[in-house]
Short mmCIF file of C-alpha atoms and ligand atoms in Angstrom, two decimals:
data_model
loop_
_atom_site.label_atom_id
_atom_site.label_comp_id
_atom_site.label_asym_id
_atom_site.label_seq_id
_atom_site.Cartn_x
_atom_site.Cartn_y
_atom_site.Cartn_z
CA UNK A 1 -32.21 11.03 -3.77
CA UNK A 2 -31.19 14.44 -3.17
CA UNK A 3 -29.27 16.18 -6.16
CA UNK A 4 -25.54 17.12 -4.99
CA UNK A 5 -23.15 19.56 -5.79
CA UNK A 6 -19.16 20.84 -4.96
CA UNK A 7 -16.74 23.13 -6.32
CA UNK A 8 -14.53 20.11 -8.32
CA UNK A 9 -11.58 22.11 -8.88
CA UNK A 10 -8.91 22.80 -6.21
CA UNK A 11 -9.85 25.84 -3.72
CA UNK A 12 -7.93 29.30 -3.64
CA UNK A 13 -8.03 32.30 -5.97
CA UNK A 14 -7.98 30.91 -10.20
CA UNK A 15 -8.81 31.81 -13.35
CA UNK A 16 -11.72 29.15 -13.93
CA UNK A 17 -13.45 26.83 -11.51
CA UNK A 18 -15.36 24.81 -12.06
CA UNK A 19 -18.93 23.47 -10.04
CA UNK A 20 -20.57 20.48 -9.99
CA UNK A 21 -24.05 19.40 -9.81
CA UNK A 22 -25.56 15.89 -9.97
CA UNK A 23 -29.26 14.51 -9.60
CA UNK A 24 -32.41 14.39 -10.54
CA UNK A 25 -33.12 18.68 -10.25
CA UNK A 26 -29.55 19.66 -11.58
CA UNK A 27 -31.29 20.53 -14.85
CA UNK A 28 -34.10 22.68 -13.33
CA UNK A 29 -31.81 24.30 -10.82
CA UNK A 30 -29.25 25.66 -13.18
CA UNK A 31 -32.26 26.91 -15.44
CA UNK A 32 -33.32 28.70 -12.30
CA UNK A 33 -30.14 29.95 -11.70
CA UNK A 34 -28.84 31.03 -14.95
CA UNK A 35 -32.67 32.67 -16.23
CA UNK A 36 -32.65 29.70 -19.29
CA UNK A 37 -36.11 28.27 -20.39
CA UNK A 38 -34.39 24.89 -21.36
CA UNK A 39 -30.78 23.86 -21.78
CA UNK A 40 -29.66 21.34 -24.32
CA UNK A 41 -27.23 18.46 -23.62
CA UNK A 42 -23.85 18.26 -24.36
CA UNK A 43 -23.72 21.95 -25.77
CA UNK A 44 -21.76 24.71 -24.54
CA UNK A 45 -23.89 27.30 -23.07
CA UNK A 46 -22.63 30.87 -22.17
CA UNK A 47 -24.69 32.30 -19.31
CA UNK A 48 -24.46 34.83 -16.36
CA UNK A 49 -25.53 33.10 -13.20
CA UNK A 50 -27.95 34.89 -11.11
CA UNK A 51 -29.11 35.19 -7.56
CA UNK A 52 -32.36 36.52 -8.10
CA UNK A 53 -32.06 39.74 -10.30
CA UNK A 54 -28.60 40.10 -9.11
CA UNK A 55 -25.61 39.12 -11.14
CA UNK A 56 -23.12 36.66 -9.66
CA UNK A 57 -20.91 35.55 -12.62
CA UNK A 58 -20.48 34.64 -16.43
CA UNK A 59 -20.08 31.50 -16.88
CA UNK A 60 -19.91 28.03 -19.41
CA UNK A 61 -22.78 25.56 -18.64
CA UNK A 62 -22.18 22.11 -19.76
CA UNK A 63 -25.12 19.37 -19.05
CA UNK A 64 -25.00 15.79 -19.31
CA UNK A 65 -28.13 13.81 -19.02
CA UNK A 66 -29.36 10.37 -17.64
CA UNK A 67 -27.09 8.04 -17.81
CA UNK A 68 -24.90 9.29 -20.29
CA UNK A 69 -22.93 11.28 -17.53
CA UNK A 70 -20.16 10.61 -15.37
CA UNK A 71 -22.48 9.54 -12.00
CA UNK A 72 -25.63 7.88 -14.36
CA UNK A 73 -27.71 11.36 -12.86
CA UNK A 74 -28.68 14.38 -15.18
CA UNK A 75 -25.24 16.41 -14.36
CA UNK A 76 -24.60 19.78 -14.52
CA UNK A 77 -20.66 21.76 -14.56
CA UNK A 78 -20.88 25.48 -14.12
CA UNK A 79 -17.30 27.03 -15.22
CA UNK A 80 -17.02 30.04 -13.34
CA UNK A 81 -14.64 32.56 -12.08
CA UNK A 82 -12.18 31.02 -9.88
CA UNK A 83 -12.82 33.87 -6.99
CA UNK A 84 -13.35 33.11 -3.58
CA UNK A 85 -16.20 35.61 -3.12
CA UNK A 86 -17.79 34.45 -6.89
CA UNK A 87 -17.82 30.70 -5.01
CA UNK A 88 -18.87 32.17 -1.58
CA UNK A 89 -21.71 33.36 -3.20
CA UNK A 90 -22.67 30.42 -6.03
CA UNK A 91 -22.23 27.70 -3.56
CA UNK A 92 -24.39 29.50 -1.07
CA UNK A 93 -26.96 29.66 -3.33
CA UNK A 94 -26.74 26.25 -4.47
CA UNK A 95 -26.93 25.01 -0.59
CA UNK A 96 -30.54 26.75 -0.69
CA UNK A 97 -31.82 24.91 -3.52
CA UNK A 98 -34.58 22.56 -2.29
CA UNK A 99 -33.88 19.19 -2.25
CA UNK A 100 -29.63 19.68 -2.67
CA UNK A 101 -27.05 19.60 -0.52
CA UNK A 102 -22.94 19.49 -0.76
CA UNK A 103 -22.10 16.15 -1.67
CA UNK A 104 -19.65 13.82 0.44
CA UNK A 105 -16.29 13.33 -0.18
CA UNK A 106 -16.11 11.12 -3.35
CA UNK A 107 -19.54 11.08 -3.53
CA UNK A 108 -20.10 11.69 -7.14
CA UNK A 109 -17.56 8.86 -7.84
CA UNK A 110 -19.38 6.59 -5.73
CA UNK A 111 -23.07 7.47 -7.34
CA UNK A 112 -21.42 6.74 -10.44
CA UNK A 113 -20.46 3.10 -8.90
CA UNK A 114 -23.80 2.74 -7.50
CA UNK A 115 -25.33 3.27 -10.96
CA UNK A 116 -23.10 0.79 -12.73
CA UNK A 117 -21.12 3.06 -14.48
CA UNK A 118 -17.87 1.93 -13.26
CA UNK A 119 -16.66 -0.65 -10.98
CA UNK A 120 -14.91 -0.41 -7.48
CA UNK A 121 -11.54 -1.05 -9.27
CA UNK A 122 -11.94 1.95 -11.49
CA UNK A 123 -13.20 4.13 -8.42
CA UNK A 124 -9.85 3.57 -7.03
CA UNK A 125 -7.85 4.37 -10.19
CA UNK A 126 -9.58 7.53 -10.49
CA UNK A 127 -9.02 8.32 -6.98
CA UNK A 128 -4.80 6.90 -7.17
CA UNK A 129 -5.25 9.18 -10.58
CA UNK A 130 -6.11 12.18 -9.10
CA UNK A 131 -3.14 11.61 -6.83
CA UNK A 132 -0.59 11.12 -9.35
CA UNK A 133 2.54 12.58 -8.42
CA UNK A 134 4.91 10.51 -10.96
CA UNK A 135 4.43 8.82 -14.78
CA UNK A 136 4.51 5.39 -13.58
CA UNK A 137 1.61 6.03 -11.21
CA UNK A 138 -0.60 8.05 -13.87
CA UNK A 139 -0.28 5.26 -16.35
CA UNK A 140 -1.03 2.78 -13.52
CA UNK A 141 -4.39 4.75 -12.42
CA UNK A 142 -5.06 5.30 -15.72
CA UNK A 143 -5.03 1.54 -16.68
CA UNK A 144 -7.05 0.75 -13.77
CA UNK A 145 -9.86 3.35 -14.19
CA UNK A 146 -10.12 1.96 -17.93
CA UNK A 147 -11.05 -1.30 -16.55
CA UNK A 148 -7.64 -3.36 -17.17
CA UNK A 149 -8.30 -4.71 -13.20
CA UNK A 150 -12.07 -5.31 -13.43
CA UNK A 151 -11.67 -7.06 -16.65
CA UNK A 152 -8.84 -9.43 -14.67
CA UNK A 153 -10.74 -10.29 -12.36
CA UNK A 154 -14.59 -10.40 -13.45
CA UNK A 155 -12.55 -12.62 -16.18
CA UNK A 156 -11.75 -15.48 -13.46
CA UNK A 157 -15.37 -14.96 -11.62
CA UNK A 158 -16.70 -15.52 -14.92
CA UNK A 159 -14.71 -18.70 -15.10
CA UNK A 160 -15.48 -19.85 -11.59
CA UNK A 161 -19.29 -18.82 -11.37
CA UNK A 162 -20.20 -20.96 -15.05
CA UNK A 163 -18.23 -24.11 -12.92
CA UNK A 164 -20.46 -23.68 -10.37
CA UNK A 165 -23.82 -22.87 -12.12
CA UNK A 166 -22.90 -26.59 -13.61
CA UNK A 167 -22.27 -28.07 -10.41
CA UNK A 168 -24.89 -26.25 -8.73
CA UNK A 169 -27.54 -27.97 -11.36
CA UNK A 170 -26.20 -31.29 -10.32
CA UNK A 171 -27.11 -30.71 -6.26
CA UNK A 172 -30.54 -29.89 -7.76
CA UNK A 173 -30.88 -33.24 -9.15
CA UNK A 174 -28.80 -35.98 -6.36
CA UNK A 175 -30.23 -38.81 -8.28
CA UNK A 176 -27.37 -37.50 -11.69
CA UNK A 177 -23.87 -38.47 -11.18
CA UNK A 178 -21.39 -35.90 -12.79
CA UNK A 179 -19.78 -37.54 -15.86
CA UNK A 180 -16.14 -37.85 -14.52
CA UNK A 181 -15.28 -35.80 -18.16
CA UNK A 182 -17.12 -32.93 -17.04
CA UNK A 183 -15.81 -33.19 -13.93
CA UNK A 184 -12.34 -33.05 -14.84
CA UNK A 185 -13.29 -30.01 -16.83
CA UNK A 186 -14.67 -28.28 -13.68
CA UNK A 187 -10.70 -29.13 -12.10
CA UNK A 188 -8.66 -27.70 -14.83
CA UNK A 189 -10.74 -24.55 -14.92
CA UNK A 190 -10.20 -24.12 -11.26
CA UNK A 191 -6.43 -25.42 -11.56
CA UNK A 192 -6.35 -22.70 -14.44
CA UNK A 193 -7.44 -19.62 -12.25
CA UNK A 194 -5.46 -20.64 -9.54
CA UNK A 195 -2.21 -20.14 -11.56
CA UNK A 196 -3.15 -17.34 -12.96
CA UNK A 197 -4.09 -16.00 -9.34
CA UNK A 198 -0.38 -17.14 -8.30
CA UNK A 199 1.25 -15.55 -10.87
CA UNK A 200 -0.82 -12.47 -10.28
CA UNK A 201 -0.07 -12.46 -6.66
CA UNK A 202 3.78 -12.75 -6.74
CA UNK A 203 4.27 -9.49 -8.57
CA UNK A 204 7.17 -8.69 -6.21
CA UNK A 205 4.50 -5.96 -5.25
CA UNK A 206 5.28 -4.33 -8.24
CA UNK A 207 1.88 -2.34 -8.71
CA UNK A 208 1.73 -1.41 -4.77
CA UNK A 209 4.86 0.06 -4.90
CA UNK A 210 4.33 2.51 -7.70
CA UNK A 211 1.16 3.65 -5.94
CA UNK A 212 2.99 3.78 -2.79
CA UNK A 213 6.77 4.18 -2.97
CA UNK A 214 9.68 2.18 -3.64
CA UNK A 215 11.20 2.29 0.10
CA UNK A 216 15.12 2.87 0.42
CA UNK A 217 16.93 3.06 2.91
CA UNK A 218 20.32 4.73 3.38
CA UNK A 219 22.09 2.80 6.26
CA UNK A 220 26.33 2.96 7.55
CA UNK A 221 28.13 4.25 10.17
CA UNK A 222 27.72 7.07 11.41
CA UNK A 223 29.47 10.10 10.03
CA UNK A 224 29.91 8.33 6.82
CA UNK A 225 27.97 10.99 5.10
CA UNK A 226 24.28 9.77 4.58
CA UNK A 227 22.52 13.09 5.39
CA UNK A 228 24.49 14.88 3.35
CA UNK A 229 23.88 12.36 0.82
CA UNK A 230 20.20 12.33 1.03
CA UNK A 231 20.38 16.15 0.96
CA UNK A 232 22.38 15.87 -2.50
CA UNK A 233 19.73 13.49 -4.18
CA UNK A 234 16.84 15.49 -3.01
CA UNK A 235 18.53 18.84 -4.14
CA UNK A 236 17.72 20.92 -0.73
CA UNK A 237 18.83 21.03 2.39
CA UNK A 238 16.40 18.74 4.28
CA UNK A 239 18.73 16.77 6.91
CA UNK A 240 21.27 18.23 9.59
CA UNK A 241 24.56 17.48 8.37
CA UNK A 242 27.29 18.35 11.08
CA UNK A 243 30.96 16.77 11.30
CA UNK A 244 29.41 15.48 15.19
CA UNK A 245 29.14 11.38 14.96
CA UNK A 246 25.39 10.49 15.95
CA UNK A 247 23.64 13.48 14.38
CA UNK A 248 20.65 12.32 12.99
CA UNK A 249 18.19 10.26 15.43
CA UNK A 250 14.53 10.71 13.91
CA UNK A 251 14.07 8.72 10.17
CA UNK A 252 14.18 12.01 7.83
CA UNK A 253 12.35 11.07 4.62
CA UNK A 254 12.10 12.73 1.22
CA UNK A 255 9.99 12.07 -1.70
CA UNK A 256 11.93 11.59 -5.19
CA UNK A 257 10.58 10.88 -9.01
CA UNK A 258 13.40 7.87 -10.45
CA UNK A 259 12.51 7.55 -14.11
CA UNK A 260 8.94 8.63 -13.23
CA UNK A 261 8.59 6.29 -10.34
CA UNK A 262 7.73 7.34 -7.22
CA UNK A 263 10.99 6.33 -4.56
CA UNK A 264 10.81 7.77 -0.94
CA UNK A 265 14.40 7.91 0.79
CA UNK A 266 15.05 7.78 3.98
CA UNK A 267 18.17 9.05 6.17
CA UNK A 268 18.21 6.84 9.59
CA UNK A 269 20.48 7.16 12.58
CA UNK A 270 24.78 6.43 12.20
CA UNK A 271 25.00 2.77 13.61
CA UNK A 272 27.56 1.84 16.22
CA UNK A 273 27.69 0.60 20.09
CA UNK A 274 25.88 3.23 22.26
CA UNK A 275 25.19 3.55 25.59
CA UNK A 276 22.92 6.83 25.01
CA UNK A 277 19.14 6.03 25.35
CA UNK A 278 17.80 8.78 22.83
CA UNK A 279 20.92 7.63 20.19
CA UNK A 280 19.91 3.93 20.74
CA UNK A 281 16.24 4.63 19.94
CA UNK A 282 17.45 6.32 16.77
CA UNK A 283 19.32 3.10 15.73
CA UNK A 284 16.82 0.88 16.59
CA UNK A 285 14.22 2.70 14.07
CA UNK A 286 17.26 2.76 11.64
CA UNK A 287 17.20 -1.07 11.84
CA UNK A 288 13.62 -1.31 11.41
CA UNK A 289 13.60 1.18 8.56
CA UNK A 290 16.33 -1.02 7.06
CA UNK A 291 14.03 -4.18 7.51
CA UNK A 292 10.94 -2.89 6.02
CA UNK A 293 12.89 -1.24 2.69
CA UNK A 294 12.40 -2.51 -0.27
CA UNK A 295 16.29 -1.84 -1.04
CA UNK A 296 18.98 -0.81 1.48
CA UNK A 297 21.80 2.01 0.08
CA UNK A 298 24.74 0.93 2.11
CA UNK A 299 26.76 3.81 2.94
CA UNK A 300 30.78 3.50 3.70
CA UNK A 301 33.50 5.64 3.97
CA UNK A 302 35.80 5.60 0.92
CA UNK A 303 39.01 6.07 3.40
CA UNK A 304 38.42 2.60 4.57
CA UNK A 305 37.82 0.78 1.69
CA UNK A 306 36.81 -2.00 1.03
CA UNK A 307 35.67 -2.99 4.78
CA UNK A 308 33.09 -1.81 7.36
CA UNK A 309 32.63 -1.39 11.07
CA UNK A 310 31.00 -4.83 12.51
CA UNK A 311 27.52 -3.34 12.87
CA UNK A 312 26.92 -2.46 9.09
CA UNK A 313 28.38 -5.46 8.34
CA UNK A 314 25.70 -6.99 10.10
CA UNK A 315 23.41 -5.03 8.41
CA UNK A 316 24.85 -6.29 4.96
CA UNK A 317 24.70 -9.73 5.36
CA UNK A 318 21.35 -9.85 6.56
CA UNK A 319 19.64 -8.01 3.42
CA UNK A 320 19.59 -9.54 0.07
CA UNK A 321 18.45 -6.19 -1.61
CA UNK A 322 21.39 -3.87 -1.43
CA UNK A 323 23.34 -1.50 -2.82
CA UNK A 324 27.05 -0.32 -1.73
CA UNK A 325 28.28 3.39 -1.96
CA UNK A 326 31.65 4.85 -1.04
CA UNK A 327 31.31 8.28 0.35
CA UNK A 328 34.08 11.15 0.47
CA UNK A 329 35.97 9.96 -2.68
CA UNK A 330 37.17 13.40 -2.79
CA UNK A 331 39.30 12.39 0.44
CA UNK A 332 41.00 9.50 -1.37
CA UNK A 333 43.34 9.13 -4.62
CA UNK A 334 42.82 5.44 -5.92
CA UNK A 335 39.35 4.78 -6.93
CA UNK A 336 39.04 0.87 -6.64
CA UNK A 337 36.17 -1.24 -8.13
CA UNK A 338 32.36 -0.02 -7.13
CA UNK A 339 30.55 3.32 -6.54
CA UNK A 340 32.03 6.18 -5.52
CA UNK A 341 31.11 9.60 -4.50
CA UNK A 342 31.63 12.72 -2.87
CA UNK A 343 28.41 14.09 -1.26
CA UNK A 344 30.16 17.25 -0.86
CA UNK A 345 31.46 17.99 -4.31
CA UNK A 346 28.95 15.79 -6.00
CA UNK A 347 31.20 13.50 -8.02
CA UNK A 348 29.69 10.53 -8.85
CA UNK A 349 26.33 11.29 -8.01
CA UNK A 350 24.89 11.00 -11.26
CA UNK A 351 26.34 7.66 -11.92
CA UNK A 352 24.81 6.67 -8.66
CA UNK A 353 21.48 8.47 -10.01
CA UNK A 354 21.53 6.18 -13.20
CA UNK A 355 22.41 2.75 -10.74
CA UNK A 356 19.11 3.84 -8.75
CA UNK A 357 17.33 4.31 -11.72
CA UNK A 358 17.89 1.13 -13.16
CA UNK A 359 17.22 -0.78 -9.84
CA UNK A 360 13.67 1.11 -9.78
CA UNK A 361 13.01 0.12 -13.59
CA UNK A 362 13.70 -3.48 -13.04
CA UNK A 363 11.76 -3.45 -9.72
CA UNK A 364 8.61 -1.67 -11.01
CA UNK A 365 9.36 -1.72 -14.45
CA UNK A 366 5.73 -2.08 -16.74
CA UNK A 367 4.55 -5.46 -18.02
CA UNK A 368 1.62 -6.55 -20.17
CA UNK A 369 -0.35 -7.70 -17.16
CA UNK A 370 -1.68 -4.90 -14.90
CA UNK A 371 -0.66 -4.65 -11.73
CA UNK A 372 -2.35 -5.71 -8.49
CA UNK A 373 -1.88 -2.22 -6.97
CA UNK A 374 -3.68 -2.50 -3.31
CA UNK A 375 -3.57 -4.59 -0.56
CA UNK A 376 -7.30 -4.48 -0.45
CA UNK A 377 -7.23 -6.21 -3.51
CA UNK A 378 -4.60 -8.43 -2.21
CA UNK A 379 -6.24 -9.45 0.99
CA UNK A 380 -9.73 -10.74 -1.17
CA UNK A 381 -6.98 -12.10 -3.67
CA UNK A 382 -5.45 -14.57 -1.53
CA UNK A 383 -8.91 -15.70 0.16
CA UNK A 384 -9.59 -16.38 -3.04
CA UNK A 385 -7.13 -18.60 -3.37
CA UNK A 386 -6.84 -20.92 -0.74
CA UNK A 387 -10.92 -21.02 -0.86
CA UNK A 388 -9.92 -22.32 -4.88
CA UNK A 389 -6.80 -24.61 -3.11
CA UNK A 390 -9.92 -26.16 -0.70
CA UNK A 391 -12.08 -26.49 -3.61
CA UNK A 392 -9.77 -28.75 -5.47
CA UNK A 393 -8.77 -31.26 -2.60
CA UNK A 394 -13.00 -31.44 -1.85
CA UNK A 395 -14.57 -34.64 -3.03
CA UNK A 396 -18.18 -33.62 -1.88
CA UNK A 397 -19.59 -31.80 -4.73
CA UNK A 398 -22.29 -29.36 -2.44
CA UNK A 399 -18.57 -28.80 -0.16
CA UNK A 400 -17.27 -28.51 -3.41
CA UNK A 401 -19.76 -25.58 -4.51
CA UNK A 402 -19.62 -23.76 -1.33
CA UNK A 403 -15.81 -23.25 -1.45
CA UNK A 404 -16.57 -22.31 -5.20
CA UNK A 405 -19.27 -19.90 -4.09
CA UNK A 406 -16.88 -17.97 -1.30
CA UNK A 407 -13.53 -17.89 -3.85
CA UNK A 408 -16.07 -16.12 -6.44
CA UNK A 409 -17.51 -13.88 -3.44
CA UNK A 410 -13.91 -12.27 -2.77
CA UNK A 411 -13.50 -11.39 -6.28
CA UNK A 412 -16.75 -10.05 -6.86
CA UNK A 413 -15.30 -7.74 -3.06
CA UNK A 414 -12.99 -6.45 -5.06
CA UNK A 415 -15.24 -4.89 -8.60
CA UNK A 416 -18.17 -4.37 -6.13
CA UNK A 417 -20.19 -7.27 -7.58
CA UNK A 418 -21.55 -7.97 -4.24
CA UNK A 419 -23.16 -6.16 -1.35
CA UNK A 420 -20.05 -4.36 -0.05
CA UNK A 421 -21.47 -0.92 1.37
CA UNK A 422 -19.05 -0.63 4.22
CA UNK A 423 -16.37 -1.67 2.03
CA UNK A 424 -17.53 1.91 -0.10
CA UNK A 425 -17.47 3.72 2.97
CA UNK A 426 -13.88 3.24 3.46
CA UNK A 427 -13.20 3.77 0.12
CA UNK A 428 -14.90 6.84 -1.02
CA UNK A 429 -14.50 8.12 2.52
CA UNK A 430 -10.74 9.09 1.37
CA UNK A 431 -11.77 10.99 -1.64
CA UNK A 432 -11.71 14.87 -1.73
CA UNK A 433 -15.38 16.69 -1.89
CA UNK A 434 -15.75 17.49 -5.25
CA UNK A 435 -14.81 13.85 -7.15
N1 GTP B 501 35.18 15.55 2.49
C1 GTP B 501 33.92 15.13 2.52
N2 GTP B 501 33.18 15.32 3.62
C2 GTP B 501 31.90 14.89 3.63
C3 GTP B 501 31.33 14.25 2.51
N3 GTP B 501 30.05 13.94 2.82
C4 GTP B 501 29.82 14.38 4.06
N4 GTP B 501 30.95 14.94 4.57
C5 GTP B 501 31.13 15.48 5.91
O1 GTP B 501 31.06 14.45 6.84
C6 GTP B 501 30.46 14.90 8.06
C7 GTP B 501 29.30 14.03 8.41
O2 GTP B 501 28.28 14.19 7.45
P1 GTP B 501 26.77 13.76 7.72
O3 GTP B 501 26.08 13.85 6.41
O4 GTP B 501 26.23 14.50 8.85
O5 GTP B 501 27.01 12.25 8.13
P2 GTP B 501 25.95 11.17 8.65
O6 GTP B 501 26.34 9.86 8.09
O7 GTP B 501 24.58 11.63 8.37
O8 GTP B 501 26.23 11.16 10.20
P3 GTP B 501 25.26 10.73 11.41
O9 GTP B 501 23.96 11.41 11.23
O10 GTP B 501 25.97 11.20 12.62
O11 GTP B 501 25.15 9.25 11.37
C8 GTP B 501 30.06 16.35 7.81
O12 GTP B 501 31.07 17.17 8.35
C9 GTP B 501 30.04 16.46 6.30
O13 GTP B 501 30.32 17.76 5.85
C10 GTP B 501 32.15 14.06 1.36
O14 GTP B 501 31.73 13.54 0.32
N5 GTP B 501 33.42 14.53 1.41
MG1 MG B 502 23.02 12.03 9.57
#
């Protein structure tokens, strides 16, 4: 296998970088490179890196070898000057090493799956940890590339494949009848996973969201104020705000940490009656927007209090997950009961801040379980199940084992305990080169 290699840190001009090299000739290329007659593991080595006679850097050399390294491969990290011309000029020369090439994206992680040193499960937390933007979603990738998923679920394979190695060993021999005991045994361990698989499953999507976004939604009338809102909670000036009714037309999103979860917001088209074909569009995306949230902010004006214009009425019937804000409070003297605020002086907004903050903690809020956190993992998840739901209801024990057989197949999809090398492609395809 050919050894690999890739600048690991980000590109562009830095203080250190650092370069990567994994396989079977790391070891004997850096020697080569860096004039050493041996290097010692897991020791800090200062060298200059040559090309030929010709100095290209100093530089810390750190080696790991076989399997005690990240991938399983002897691995070598060069810490160099972060220069563009110092890279240039290392990577160059690494690319005419015999027998190494640039790795793929993610293709360290993925030699490191391939050589058992982590599961699929932690692949993907170090990739949704490299990603991080917010707390919630380091401590979620973080708990996932420890193994707190792969544990879950190699936990119920566990369960299911020692039911079936029993049942299995009773097809072998037709002539045995299963003592109805055992056999009751083999249903309550099923009966067992398949709660805990329901309970796992209806999360609320808790764990997707904080890798993807809790989705809001600001929906009213138009003019009411909602770009000028969403300007105000992203601090800068992303939306058009003009005193013209039917401004905004395109969704206009922005990307917020709420208590160190991830939230994206989006502004969406005033809603009324229109007869104007590129105004309708925009309302028809801000009723789709409005479907697919995960919690609408309903927008009013505070000069009409308490009631709205039939459309967001509408709106507000039809949603369970809502929240109601009166805008322009500065334009009215008797505050009644609810949330009010002025977009334009800012009064109120940090009470509404707090209201959104709490709505994201009890929505995504931590619990003892992890988190199912992908819809990949869903998808095998739910197979799972109703393969487990078919198993129960089958009275032929060899039907019985089959089901058995495909629920523990989609779990094992989702570690990698099976042959799943186009589901690695898509994974490790979205990886940056380097990881
Ligand atoms: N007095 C006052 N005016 C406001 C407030 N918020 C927004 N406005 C004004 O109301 C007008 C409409 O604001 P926008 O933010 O564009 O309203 P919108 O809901 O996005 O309107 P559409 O995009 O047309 O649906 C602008 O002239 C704003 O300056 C507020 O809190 N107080
Ligand atoms: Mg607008």
């Amino acid at each position: 296998m050919d050894t690999i290699f890739a600048l690991s840190t980000a590109p562009g001009m830095a203080g250190i970088a650092v370069v990567r090299l994994s396989g079977s000739q790391s070891f004997a290329i850096a020697q080569k490179l860096c004039h050493l007659s041996s290097i010692t593991p897991r020791h800090a080595h200062f060298v200059t890196l040559y090309d030929g006679e010709e100095a290209i850097d100093e530089a810390i050399l750190l080696a790991f070898s076989s399997p005690a390294s990240f991938t399983g491969e002897d691995v070598v990290e060069f810490q160099c000057h972060g220069s563009r011309a110092v890279l240039n000029k290392l990577l160059t020369l690494l690319s005419h090493q015999s027998g190494c090439r640039l790795a793929e994206p993610g293709e360290f992680t993925r030699r490191a799956v391939e050589n058992g040193k982590m599961d699929l499960t932690a692949a993907e937390g170090v990739l949704d940890l490299i990603h991080s933007d917010t707390e919630a979603q380091r401590r979620q990738a973080l708990r996932q590339m420890g193994g707190a998923l792969a544990k879950l679920y190699d936990g119920w394979r566990d369960v299911l494949l020692h039911q079936l190695a029993y049942i299995e060993a009773f097809i072998d021999f037709p002539e045995e009848e299963i003592p109805e005991s055992r056999l009751n045994e083999v249903r309550e361990s099923i009966h067992n996973v398949i709660t805990s698989l329901e309970k796992h499953l209806s999360d609320n999507h808790r764990g997707e969201r904080v890798r993807d976004g809790f989705r809001i939604a600001i929906v009213g009338a138009p003019n009411v104020g909602k770009s000028s809102l969403l300007n105000c909670l992203a601090k800068r000036d992303v939306a058009i705000v003009s005193s013209q009714a039917g401004t905004t037309r395109d969704i206009v999103e922005v990307y917020l940490d709420i208590a160190g979860y991830p939230v994206i917001l989006a502004d969406t088209a005033g809603l009324r009656e229109t007869g104007e074909e590129i105004e309708a569009e925009g309302i028809r995306r801000a009723l789709q927007r409005a479907e697919d949230a995960d919690l609408i902010l309903v927008l009013g004006d505070a000069s009409l209090y308490p009631t709205f214009d039939k459309v967001t009425q509408k709106i507000i019937n039809q949603h369970s997950e809502k929240l109601i804000v009166w805008n322009k409070s500065d334009l009215v003297l008797e505050k009644k009961d609810g949330i009010f605020i002025s977009a334009s002086t800012g009064e109120g907004i940090e009470g509404l801040w707090k209201k959104l903050e709490e709505i994201v903690i009890s929505q995504m809020g931590s619990s003892s379980e992890p988190a199912l956190t992908q819809i990949r993992h869903r998808t095998a998840l739910e197979a799972c199940l109703s393969h487990l739901r078919q198993a129960m209801k089958q009275s032929e024990i060899d039907l019985k084992a089959e089901d058995l057989r495909l629920a523990t197949r989609e779990l094992g999809k989702i570690t990698g305990r099976v042959e799943v090398s186009e589901i690695l492609d898509v994974i490790f395809s979205s990886f940056c080169i380097g990881k």
